[in-house]
CSV table of C-alpha atoms in Angstrom, one decimal:
chain,number,residue,atom,x,y,z
A,287,MET,CA,12.9,-50.2,-43.3
A,288,ARG,CA,11.0,-49.2,-46.0
A,289,THR,CA,7.8,-49.1,-44.6
A,290,LEU,CA,9.2,-47.8,-41.7
A,291,SER,CA,10.5,-44.7,-43.4
A,292,ARG,CA,7.4,-44.5,-45.1
A,293,TRP,CA,5.5,-44.1,-41.6
A,294,PHE,CA,7.5,-41.1,-40.4
A,295,LEU,CA,6.9,-38.9,-43.5
A,296,VAL,CA,3.5,-39.8,-43.1
A,297,ALA,CA,3.3,-38.9,-39.4
A,298,GLY,CA,5.3,-35.7,-40.2
A,299,LEU,CA,2.5,-34.4,-43.2
A,300,ALA,CA,-0.3,-35.4,-40.3
A,301,TRP,CA,2.3,-32.8,-38.2
A,302,SER,CA,2.6,-30.5,-40.4
A,303,LEU,CA,-1.2,-30.4,-40.7
A,304,LEU,CA,-1.8,-30.3,-37.6
A,305,PHE,CA,0.5,-28.2,-36.2
A,306,PRO,CA,-0.9,-24.5,-38.0
A,307,LEU,CA,-5.1,-25.6,-37.3
A,308,ALA,CA,-3.8,-26.1,-33.5
A,309,ALA,CA,-1.3,-22.1,-33.6
A,310,MET,CA,-4.8,-20.7,-35.6
A,311,ALA,CA,-6.5,-22.1,-32.0
A,312,GLY,CA,-4.4,-18.8,-30.4
A,313,VAL,CA,-5.5,-18.0,-27.2
A,314,THR,CA,-8.7,-17.2,-24.8
A,315,VAL,CA,-9.3,-14.9,-22.2
A,316,GLU,CA,-11.1,-16.5,-19.6
A,317,SER,CA,-12.2,-13.9,-17.3
A,318,ALA,CA,-11.8,-10.3,-17.0
A,319,ARG,CA,-11.2,-8.0,-13.4
A,320,ILE,CA,-11.4,-4.3,-13.3
A,321,TRP,CA,-9.7,-2.4,-9.7
A,322,PRO,CA,-11.5,1.1,-9.8
A,323,ALA,CA,-8.4,3.2,-7.8
A,324,PRO,CA,-8.2,7.1,-7.5
A,325,ASP,CA,-6.1,8.3,-10.0
A,326,HIS,CA,-5.4,5.5,-12.5
A,327,THR,CA,-8.3,2.0,-13.2
A,328,ARG,CA,-6.9,-1.6,-14.2
A,329,LEU,CA,-8.6,-3.3,-16.5
A,330,VAL,CA,-7.2,-7.0,-15.8
A,331,LEU,CA,-7.8,-9.9,-18.6
A,332,ASP,CA,-6.7,-13.9,-18.0
A,333,VAL,CA,-5.4,-15.2,-20.9
A,334,GLY,CA,-4.9,-18.6,-21.4
A,335,ASN,CA,-0.8,-17.3,-22.7
A,336,LYS,CA,1.1,-14.7,-23.7
A,337,VAL,CA,-0.6,-12.3,-26.1
A,338,ASP,CA,0.3,-10.2,-29.0
A,339,HIS,CA,-1.2,-7.2,-28.3
A,340,LYS,CA,-1.4,-3.4,-28.9
A,341,VAL,CA,-3.6,-0.7,-27.0
A,342,PHE,CA,-4.4,2.9,-28.1
A,343,ALA,CA,-6.7,5.3,-27.3
A,344,LEU,CA,-8.7,7.8,-29.7
A,345,SER,CA,-11.0,11.3,-29.4
A,346,GLY,CA,-14.4,12.9,-30.0
A,347,PRO,CA,-15.2,9.9,-28.1
A,348,SER,CA,-13.4,9.0,-25.9
A,349,ARG,CA,-12.8,5.6,-26.1
A,350,LEU,CA,-9.4,3.2,-25.7
A,351,VAL,CA,-8.6,0.3,-27.9
A,352,ILE,CA,-7.2,-3.6,-27.3
A,353,ASP,CA,-6.4,-5.4,-30.0
A,354,LEU,CA,-5.6,-9.3,-29.1
A,355,LYS,CA,-4.1,-11.3,-32.4
A,356,ASN,CA,-5.0,-15.1,-32.8
A,357,THR,CA,-7.7,-14.7,-30.2
A,358,ARG,CA,-11.2,-15.6,-28.8
A,359,LEU,CA,-13.0,-14.1,-26.3
A,360,LYS,CA,-15.2,-16.8,-24.0
A,361,ALA,CA,-15.5,-14.6,-20.9
A,362,ASP,CA,-18.7,-12.1,-20.8
A,363,LEU,CA,-17.3,-8.7,-20.4
A,364,GLU,CA,-20.9,-6.7,-20.3
A,365,LYS,CA,-21.1,-8.2,-16.9
A,366,LEU,CA,-18.5,-6.2,-15.7
A,367,ASP,CA,-19.2,-3.8,-12.7
A,368,LEU,CA,-18.0,-0.3,-14.0
A,369,SER,CA,-19.3,1.5,-11.5
A,370,GLY,CA,-16.7,3.6,-10.0
A,371,SER,CA,-14.6,3.6,-13.4
A,372,PRO,CA,-13.6,6.0,-16.3
A,373,VAL,CA,-15.4,3.6,-18.7
A,374,ARG,CA,-19.2,3.8,-19.8
A,375,ARG,CA,-19.4,0.5,-21.7
A,376,ILE,CA,-17.1,-2.6,-23.4
A,377,ARG,CA,-17.8,-4.0,-26.5
A,378,SER,CA,-16.7,-6.3,-28.5
A,379,ALA,CA,-15.7,-8.3,-31.6
A,380,PRO,CA,-13.8,-10.3,-34.0
A,381,ARG,CA,-11.0,-9.5,-37.0
A,382,ASN,CA,-9.2,-9.7,-39.2
A,383,GLY,CA,-10.6,-13.5,-38.8
A,384,SER,CA,-8.9,-14.9,-36.0
A,385,ASP,CA,-8.0,-11.2,-34.2
A,386,LEU,CA,-10.0,-10.1,-31.1
A,387,ARG,CA,-10.9,-6.3,-30.4
A,388,VAL,CA,-12.1,-5.0,-27.6
A,389,VAL,CA,-13.6,-1.1,-27.3
A,390,LEU,CA,-14.0,0.5,-24.1
A,391,ASP,CA,-16.1,3.7,-24.4
A,392,LEU,CA,-15.2,6.2,-22.1
A,393,LYS,CA,-16.5,8.8,-19.3
A,394,SER,CA,-12.8,11.1,-20.7
A,395,ASP,CA,-9.6,10.6,-22.4
A,396,ILE,CA,-6.7,8.8,-20.3
A,397,LYS,CA,-3.3,7.7,-21.0
A,398,PRO,CA,-4.0,4.0,-21.6
A,399,ARG,CA,-0.9,1.8,-20.2
A,400,SER,CA,-0.7,-2.4,-21.1
A,401,PHE,CA,1.4,-5.2,-19.4
A,402,GLN,CA,1.8,-9.0,-18.9
A,403,LEU,CA,2.5,-10.2,-16.6
A,404,GLU,CA,3.6,-14.7,-15.2
A,405,PRO,CA,1.0,-17.3,-13.7
A,406,ASN,CA,1.4,-16.8,-9.5
A,407,GLN,CA,0.2,-18.1,-7.2
A,408,GLN,CA,-3.9,-17.3,-7.4
A,409,TYR,CA,-4.0,-16.6,-11.3
A,410,GLY,CA,-2.6,-18.0,-15.1
A,411,HIS,CA,-1.6,-15.3,-17.7
A,412,ARG,CA,-3.0,-11.9,-17.7
A,413,LEU,CA,-2.8,-8.8,-20.4
A,414,VAL,CA,-2.8,-5.4,-17.4
A,415,VAL,CA,-3.8,-2.9,-19.2
A,416,ASP,CA,-4.0,0.4,-17.4
A,417,LEU,CA,-6.4,3.3,-17.5
A,418,ILE,CA,-4.6,6.8,-16.0
A,419,ASP,CA,-6.3,9.6,-14.8
A,420,GLU,CA,-3.5,12.2,-15.3
A,421,GLY,CA,-5.1,15.6,-13.6
A,422,GLY,CA,-5.1,12.5,-10.8
A,423,LEU,CA,-2.3,11.3,-8.7
A,424,LYS,CA,0.2,14.0,-9.3
A,425,SER,CA,-1.9,17.6,-9.9
A,426,ARG,CA,-3.0,16.9,-6.4
A,427,LYS,CA,-1.8,19.6,-4.6
A,428,PRO,CA,-0.2,19.4,-1.0
A,429,ALA,CA,-2.6,18.9,1.8
A,430,GLU,CA,-3.2,21.5,4.7
A,431,PRO,CA,-2.0,21.0,7.8
A,432,THR,CA,-5.0,20.2,10.0
A,433,VAL,CA,-5.3,22.1,13.3
A,434,THR,CA,-7.3,20.1,15.8
A,435,GLU,CA,-10.0,21.8,18.9
A,436,ASN,CA,-8.1,23.0,21.5
A,437,SER,CA,-4.9,22.8,19.7
A,438,ASN,CA,-4.0,26.8,20.2
A,439,GLY,CA,-3.4,26.9,16.7
A,440,LYS,CA,-0.8,24.2,16.7
A,441,ARG,CA,-0.3,21.7,13.5
A,442,ASP,CA,-1.0,18.1,13.9
A,443,ILE,CA,1.4,15.6,13.5
A,444,VAL,CA,0.5,13.8,10.5
A,445,VAL,CA,1.3,9.8,9.9
A,446,VAL,CA,0.2,8.0,6.3
A,447,ILE,CA,-0.7,4.8,6.4
A,448,ASP,CA,-0.1,2.0,3.3
A,449,ALA,CA,-1.8,-1.1,3.2
A,450,GLY,CA,0.6,-2.5,1.3
A,451,HIS,CA,-0.2,-4.6,-2.5
A,452,GLY,CA,-3.6,-4.3,-3.6
A,453,GLY,CA,-6.1,-5.5,-5.9
A,454,GLU,CA,-4.8,-7.8,-8.8
A,455,ASP,CA,-1.3,-8.1,-6.3
A,456,PRO,CA,-2.8,-10.2,-3.6
A,457,GLY,CA,0.5,-10.1,-1.9
A,458,ALA,CA,1.3,-13.1,0.2
A,459,ILE,CA,-1.4,-15.9,0.7
A,460,GLY,CA,-1.5,-18.3,3.6
A,461,PRO,CA,-2.4,-22.6,3.5
A,462,ARG,CA,-5.9,-21.3,3.8
A,463,GLY,CA,-6.3,-18.9,1.7
A,464,THR,CA,-6.1,-15.6,3.2
A,465,ARG,CA,-4.6,-12.6,1.4
A,466,GLU,CA,-1.7,-10.2,2.1
A,467,LYS,CA,-3.3,-7.6,1.1
A,468,ASP,CA,-7.0,-8.1,2.9
A,469,VAL,CA,-5.9,-8.1,6.1
A,470,VAL,CA,-3.4,-5.0,6.0
A,471,LEU,CA,-5.8,-3.7,4.7
A,472,LYS,CA,-8.1,-4.1,7.6
A,473,MET,CA,-4.7,-3.0,9.9
A,474,ALA,CA,-4.0,0.1,8.3
A,475,ARG,CA,-8.1,0.6,9.1
A,476,THR,CA,-7.9,0.5,12.1
A,477,LEU,CA,-3.9,1.9,13.0
A,478,ALA,CA,-5.8,5.1,11.1
A,479,ASP,CA,-8.7,4.9,13.2
A,480,LEU,CA,-6.2,4.6,16.5
A,481,VAL,CA,-3.8,7.8,15.5
A,482,ASP,CA,-7.2,10.2,14.0
A,483,ALA,CA,-8.4,9.4,17.7
A,484,ARG,CA,-5.6,10.5,20.3
A,485,PRO,CA,-5.7,14.8,20.1
A,486,GLY,CA,-2.9,15.8,18.0
A,487,TYR,CA,-2.4,13.3,15.3
A,488,THR,CA,-4.1,12.7,11.7
A,489,ALA,CA,-4.2,9.8,9.9
A,490,LYS,CA,-3.8,9.8,6.1
A,491,LEU,CA,-4.0,6.3,4.3
A,492,THR,CA,-2.3,5.6,0.5
A,493,ARG,CA,-5.2,2.9,-0.4
A,494,THR,CA,-9.2,2.9,1.3
A,495,GLY,CA,-10.0,-0.2,-1.2
A,496,ASP,CA,-8.8,-3.5,-3.1
A,497,TYR,CA,-7.4,-1.5,-6.2
A,498,TYR,CA,-3.1,-1.3,-6.9
A,499,ILE,CA,-0.7,1.6,-6.3
A,500,ASP,CA,2.8,1.6,-7.4
A,501,LEU,CA,5.1,1.8,-5.3
A,502,ARG,CA,6.3,5.2,-5.8
A,503,SER,CA,2.9,6.9,-5.9
A,504,ARG,CA,2.5,5.9,-2.1
A,505,THR,CA,6.0,7.9,-1.2
A,506,LEU,CA,4.7,10.6,-3.1
A,507,LEU,CA,0.9,10.4,-1.7
A,508,ALA,CA,3.0,10.5,1.7
A,509,ARG,CA,4.3,13.8,0.2
A,510,LYS,CA,1.3,15.4,-1.0
A,511,HIS,CA,0.1,15.2,2.5
A,512,ASN,CA,3.1,16.1,4.3
A,513,ALA,CA,3.2,13.6,6.0
A,514,ASP,CA,5.9,13.8,8.9
A,515,LEU,CA,6.0,9.8,10.0
A,516,PHE,CA,5.1,6.8,6.3
A,517,VAL,CA,4.0,3.6,8.3
A,518,SER,CA,3.7,0.5,5.4
A,519,VAL,CA,1.9,-2.4,6.9
A,520,HIS,CA,2.6,-5.8,5.6
A,521,ALA,CA,2.6,-9.7,6.4
A,522,ASP,CA,5.4,-12.2,5.6
A,523,ALA,CA,5.7,-14.7,3.8
A,524,PHE,CA,8.4,-17.7,3.4
A,525,ARG,CA,8.7,-21.1,1.6
A,526,THR,CA,8.6,-23.0,4.7
A,527,PRO,CA,5.8,-23.0,7.4
A,528,GLN,CA,8.0,-22.4,11.0
A,529,PRO,CA,8.6,-18.8,10.3
A,530,SER,CA,7.1,-16.4,12.8
A,531,GLY,CA,7.3,-13.1,14.8
A,532,ALA,CA,6.9,-9.1,14.0
A,533,SER,CA,9.5,-7.4,11.8
A,534,VAL,CA,10.2,-3.4,11.7
A,535,PHE,CA,12.1,-2.4,8.6
A,536,ALA,CA,13.7,1.0,7.6
A,537,LEU,CA,15.3,1.8,4.5
A,538,SER,CA,19.2,0.7,4.7
A,539,GLN,CA,22.4,3.4,3.5
A,540,ARG,CA,22.6,1.3,0.2
A,541,GLY,CA,19.0,1.9,-0.6
A,542,ALA,CA,19.3,5.5,0.5
A,543,THR,CA,23.0,6.2,-1.5
A,544,SER,CA,21.0,4.6,-5.0
A,545,GLU,CA,18.3,6.9,-4.0
A,546,THR,CA,20.6,9.9,-4.0
A,547,ALA,CA,22.1,9.4,-7.0
A,548,ARG,CA,17.8,9.0,-8.7
A,549,TRP,CA,16.4,11.9,-7.2
A,550,LEU,CA,19.8,14.7,-8.8
A,551,ALA,CA,19.2,13.6,-11.7
A,552,LYS,CA,16.1,13.3,-12.4
A,553,SER,CA,15.1,17.4,-13.0
A,554,GLU,CA,11.5,17.4,-11.4
A,555,ASN,CA,13.0,16.4,-8.5
A,556,ARG,CA,14.7,20.1,-8.2
A,557,SER,CA,11.9,22.1,-6.5
A,558,ASP,CA,10.3,19.3,-4.2
A,559,LEU,CA,11.4,20.2,-0.4
A,560,ILE,CA,14.0,18.7,1.4
A,561,GLY,CA,13.6,18.5,5.4
A,562,GLY,CA,9.8,18.1,5.2
A,563,ALA,CA,7.8,21.7,6.1
A,564,GLY,CA,9.8,24.6,5.2
A,565,GLY,CA,13.2,23.2,4.4
A,566,VAL,CA,15.1,22.8,1.7
A,567,SER,CA,15.1,22.9,-1.8
A,568,LEU,CA,17.5,21.9,-4.7
A,569,ASP,CA,15.6,23.7,-6.9
A,570,GLY,CA,19.4,26.3,-8.0
A,571,ARG,CA,21.6,25.0,-6.5
A,572,ASP,CA,24.6,23.5,-7.6
A,573,GLU,CA,25.2,19.1,-7.9
A,574,MET,CA,27.6,19.1,-5.1
A,575,LEU,CA,25.8,21.1,-2.8
A,576,ALA,CA,22.4,19.8,-4.0
A,577,GLY,CA,24.1,16.1,-3.0
A,578,VAL,CA,25.4,16.8,0.6
A,579,LEU,CA,21.7,18.8,1.2
A,580,LEU,CA,20.0,15.4,0.4
A,581,ASP,CA,22.7,13.3,2.1
A,582,LEU,CA,22.6,15.4,5.3
A,583,SER,CA,18.3,14.9,4.3
A,584,MET,CA,19.1,10.6,3.8
A,585,THR,CA,21.1,10.6,6.8
A,586,ALA,CA,18.6,12.6,9.4
A,587,SER,CA,15.2,10.6,7.5
A,588,ILE,CA,16.9,6.8,8.5
A,589,ASN,CA,18.2,8.3,12.1
A,590,SER,CA,14.7,9.2,13.1
A,591,SER,CA,12.9,5.7,10.7
A,592,LEU,CA,15.0,3.8,13.3
A,593,GLY,CA,14.4,5.6,16.3
A,594,VAL,CA,10.6,5.0,15.5
A,595,GLY,CA,11.2,1.4,14.2
A,596,ASP,CA,12.4,1.3,17.8
A,597,SER,CA,10.1,2.0,19.5
A,598,ILE,CA,7.6,0.2,18.2
A,599,LEU,CA,9.4,-3.0,18.2
A,600,GLY,CA,9.3,-2.5,22.4
A,601,ARG,CA,6.1,-2.3,22.0
A,602,LEU,CA,5.1,-5.8,20.0
A,603,GLY,CA,7.6,-6.8,22.1
A,604,ASN,CA,4.9,-7.1,25.3
A,605,VAL,CA,2.0,-8.0,22.5
A,606,ALA,CA,3.4,-10.3,20.3
A,607,LYS,CA,6.5,-13.1,19.1
A,608,LEU,CA,9.3,-10.8,17.7
A,609,HIS,CA,11.2,-12.2,14.8
A,610,LYS,CA,14.0,-9.8,15.7
A,611,LYS,CA,15.0,-7.7,18.0
A,612,GLY,CA,16.3,-5.3,16.5
A,613,VAL,CA,15.1,-3.3,13.3
A,614,GLU,CA,16.1,-4.3,10.4
A,615,GLN,CA,17.2,-2.4,7.2
A,616,ALA,CA,16.2,-2.7,3.4
A,617,ALA,CA,16.5,-1.4,0.3
A,618,PHE,CA,12.7,-0.8,0.5
A,619,ALA,CA,11.2,1.0,-2.6
A,620,VAL,CA,8.2,2.3,-1.0
A,621,LEU,CA,10.7,3.4,1.9
A,622,LYS,CA,12.9,5.9,0.0
A,623,SER,CA,11.3,9.4,0.6
A,624,PRO,CA,14.1,11.3,1.7
A,625,ASP,CA,12.9,13.8,4.0
A,626,ILE,CA,10.1,11.5,5.7
A,627,PRO,CA,11.4,9.0,7.8
A,628,SER,CA,9.5,5.7,7.0
A,629,ILE,CA,9.0,2.2,8.5
A,630,LEU,CA,8.1,-1.1,7.5
A,631,VAL,CA,6.0,-3.1,9.9
A,632,GLU,CA,5.8,-7.1,9.0
A,633,ALA,CA,3.0,-7.6,11.8
A,634,GLY,CA,3.8,-11.5,10.9
A,635,PHE,CA,4.3,-14.7,8.7
A,636,ILE,CA,0.7,-15.6,6.9
A,637,SER,CA,2.9,-18.1,5.7
A,638,ASN,CA,2.3,-19.8,9.1
A,639,PRO,CA,-0.3,-21.4,9.9
A,640,LYS,CA,-0.9,-20.3,13.4
A,641,GLU,CA,-0.1,-16.4,12.3
A,642,GLU,CA,-2.3,-17.1,9.7
A,643,GLN,CA,-5.1,-17.6,11.9
A,644,ASN,CA,-4.3,-14.2,14.3
A,645,LEU,CA,-3.8,-11.7,11.6
A,646,SER,CA,-7.6,-13.4,10.4
A,647,SER,CA,-8.9,-12.1,13.6
A,648,SER,CA,-10.0,-8.5,14.3
A,649,TRP,CA,-8.7,-8.9,18.0
A,650,TYR,CA,-5.7,-10.0,17.4
A,651,ARG,CA,-5.3,-7.3,14.2
A,652,GLU,CA,-6.6,-4.6,16.8
A,653,LYS,CA,-3.9,-5.9,19.0
A,654,ILE,CA,-1.0,-5.5,17.0
A,655,SER,CA,-2.6,-2.2,15.7
A,656,ARG,CA,-2.7,-0.5,19.6
A,657,ALA,CA,1.5,-1.4,20.0
A,658,VAL,CA,1.8,0.1,16.7
A,659,PHE,CA,0.3,3.2,17.3
A,660,ALA,CA,1.7,3.5,21.2
A,661,GLY,CA,5.6,3.0,19.8
A,662,ILE,CA,4.8,6.1,17.2
A,663,ASP,CA,3.6,8.0,20.1
A,664,ASP,CA,5.9,6.8,22.7
A,665,TYR,CA,8.6,8.0,20.2
A,666,PHE,CA,7.0,11.4,19.0
A,667,GLN,CA,6.5,12.4,22.8
A,668,LYS,CA,10.2,12.0,23.7
A,669,SER,CA,10.1,13.9,19.7
A,670,PRO,CA,7.7,16.1,18.6
A,671,PRO,CA,8.5,17.6,15.3
A,672,PRO,CA,8.4,21.6,15.7
A,673,GLY,CA,4.5,23.2,15.4
A,674,THR,CA,3.1,20.8,16.4
A,675,LEU,CA,0.8,20.6,19.2
A,676,LEU,CA,2.9,18.0,21.2
A,677,ALA,CA,5.6,20.5,20.5
A,678,TRP,CA,3.5,23.0,22.4
A,679,GLN,CA,2.5,20.4,25.3
A,680,LYS,CA,5.8,19.5,25.7
A,681,GLN,CA,6.9,22.7,25.9
A,682,ASN,CA,4.9,24.1,28.1
A,683,GLY,CA,5.3,20.9,30.9
A,684,GLN,CA,1.6,19.0,29.1
A,685,GLY,CA,3.6,16.2,26.7
A,686,GLY,CA,6.7,15.2,26.6
A,687,GLY,CA,6.0,11.1,29.6
A,688,THR,CA,3.8,13.7,32.1
A,689,VAL,CA,0.2,13.0,29.9
A,690,SER,CA,-1.3,12.4,26.9
A,691,GLN,CA,-5.1,12.2,25.6
A,692,TYR,CA,-6.9,9.6,24.0
A,693,ARG,CA,-10.8,10.1,22.5
A,694,ILE,CA,-13.0,7.5,22.7
A,695,ARG,CA,-13.7,5.2,19.8
A,696,ARG,CA,-16.3,3.2,19.6
A,697,GLY,CA,-16.4,0.1,21.5
A,698,ASP,CA,-13.9,1.2,23.9
A,699,THR,CA,-14.1,0.5,28.0
A,700,LEU,CA,-12.4,2.3,29.9
A,701,SER,CA,-11.0,-1.1,31.3
A,702,GLY,CA,-9.7,-1.5,28.3
A,703,VAL,CA,-7.8,1.8,27.6
A,704,ALA,CA,-6.6,1.5,31.2
A,705,ARG,CA,-4.7,-2.0,30.4
A,706,GLU,CA,-3.4,-0.8,26.7
A,707,ASN,CA,-1.5,2.3,28.5
A,708,GLN,CA,-0.4,0.8,30.4
A,709,THR,CA,-2.5,1.9,34.1
A,710,SER,CA,-5.3,1.4,36.2
A,711,VAL,CA,-9.6,2.4,36.0
A,712,SER,CA,-9.0,3.8,39.6
A,713,GLU,CA,-5.9,6.3,38.6
A,714,LEU,CA,-8.1,7.3,34.7
A,715,MET,CA,-11.3,8.1,36.6
A,716,GLN,CA,-9.2,10.4,39.6
A,717,TYR,CA,-7.4,11.8,36.8
A,718,ASN,CA,-10.6,12.5,34.7
A,719,ASP,CA,-12.7,14.0,37.4
A,720,LEU,CA,-15.0,10.9,36.8
A,721,ASN,CA,-18.4,9.7,38.6
A,722,ASP,CA,-17.4,6.4,37.1
A,723,ASP,CA,-16.1,4.0,34.4
A,724,ARG,CA,-18.5,4.6,31.3
A,725,VAL,CA,-17.5,6.2,28.6
A,726,MET,CA,-18.8,8.2,25.5
A,727,VAL,CA,-17.4,7.5,21.2
A,728,GLY,CA,-16.2,11.6,20.8
A,729,GLN,CA,-15.0,11.6,25.1
A,730,THR,CA,-11.6,12.8,25.3
A,731,ILE,CA,-9.9,11.9,28.5
A,732,ARG,CA,-6.2,12.8,29.3
A,733,ILE,CA,-3.9,9.4,30.9
A,734,PRO,CA,-0.7,9.7,32.9
A,735,ALA,CA,2.4,8.1,32.3
A,736,SER,CA,3.2,4.6,33.5
């Protein structure tokens, strides 16, 4: 017994000596990534565990200092591609014996923000440092209405297309490693091309590359562009591979109620227009009237969203399996614009092996994108916003389901256009006085109602 006690005593002393050495080993910065975006740049440090850190900015010259306690650097920060970012150079050095200091030499002053992320499917622990350009997104002036040629001075319908996730946020990841952020960006670009090809429409993208935009900024961008419709594109996922099919979501009434309260609570929202271009301002209104106006606007926006969603589902059902036959409603933050009809399209389940394969192919993404735009066009042909070319065409008997126009894109054929619009090549040739079925990029053709 005495021998056993002596063994435990020796073991305890050994552990007490080894533990400080283990603690001194600290955290290692294994690798780093940088994601430049229009209004901010995100620096991500892959760390072995949670890290005690401090971030602060300095002026004259502009620098950002990142102090990491009990940390050593294993990554080569000098190999980072800094093009497109406000960072001129990255320096690093040990500090206080066991700490690490990283210094970013900047082109101009920025506002820093930092937070840590838990491990996910793709990465381990991460320290995220955002370099925010305060003169970027929030200072952008609202866009001027777009007027196309031969539009009689009438504006285009603006469709803002939002590719979900991006940058450090890969979204869902399929069984073969396909990342949602990549699939939906390609689909958003395809959908934007289709929108721009139709006279009377203009498309805007919330993100044009692989970087992250926070959810509130996505709806802010839609407002800056004076959007008539906001479409967020995603690819669904589930914990098992069986679920499949496309879905369309609109904002739930519960989400609208909470958003109304948020808008009324923030004074900076009072000067924002409600009801789109030329709508009502909350500025100077008392609480009760402001609440009524906001509630009416949210209700109208949800109803319009449901209408657009129904039209899109009707078209999607012709080319793909639907997960649900009706428009679903949820309190997605990205749908919470009080005066812009907003929908979220789940193009399919990337967690389903077959749909992952489909979403990875350009022909399938284009098929889905064409169906989505056909649904959007169906809705706006019936209910065009006032002051738009489509509204003028409908008023003058040139729209509203009688005729529409399409601008030929690279890769289009007359037979393909006929098939997508449920008409025939001969009818298109006759309707457009064509001698053969050859078409040129940029050519505008008229399409009769199917």
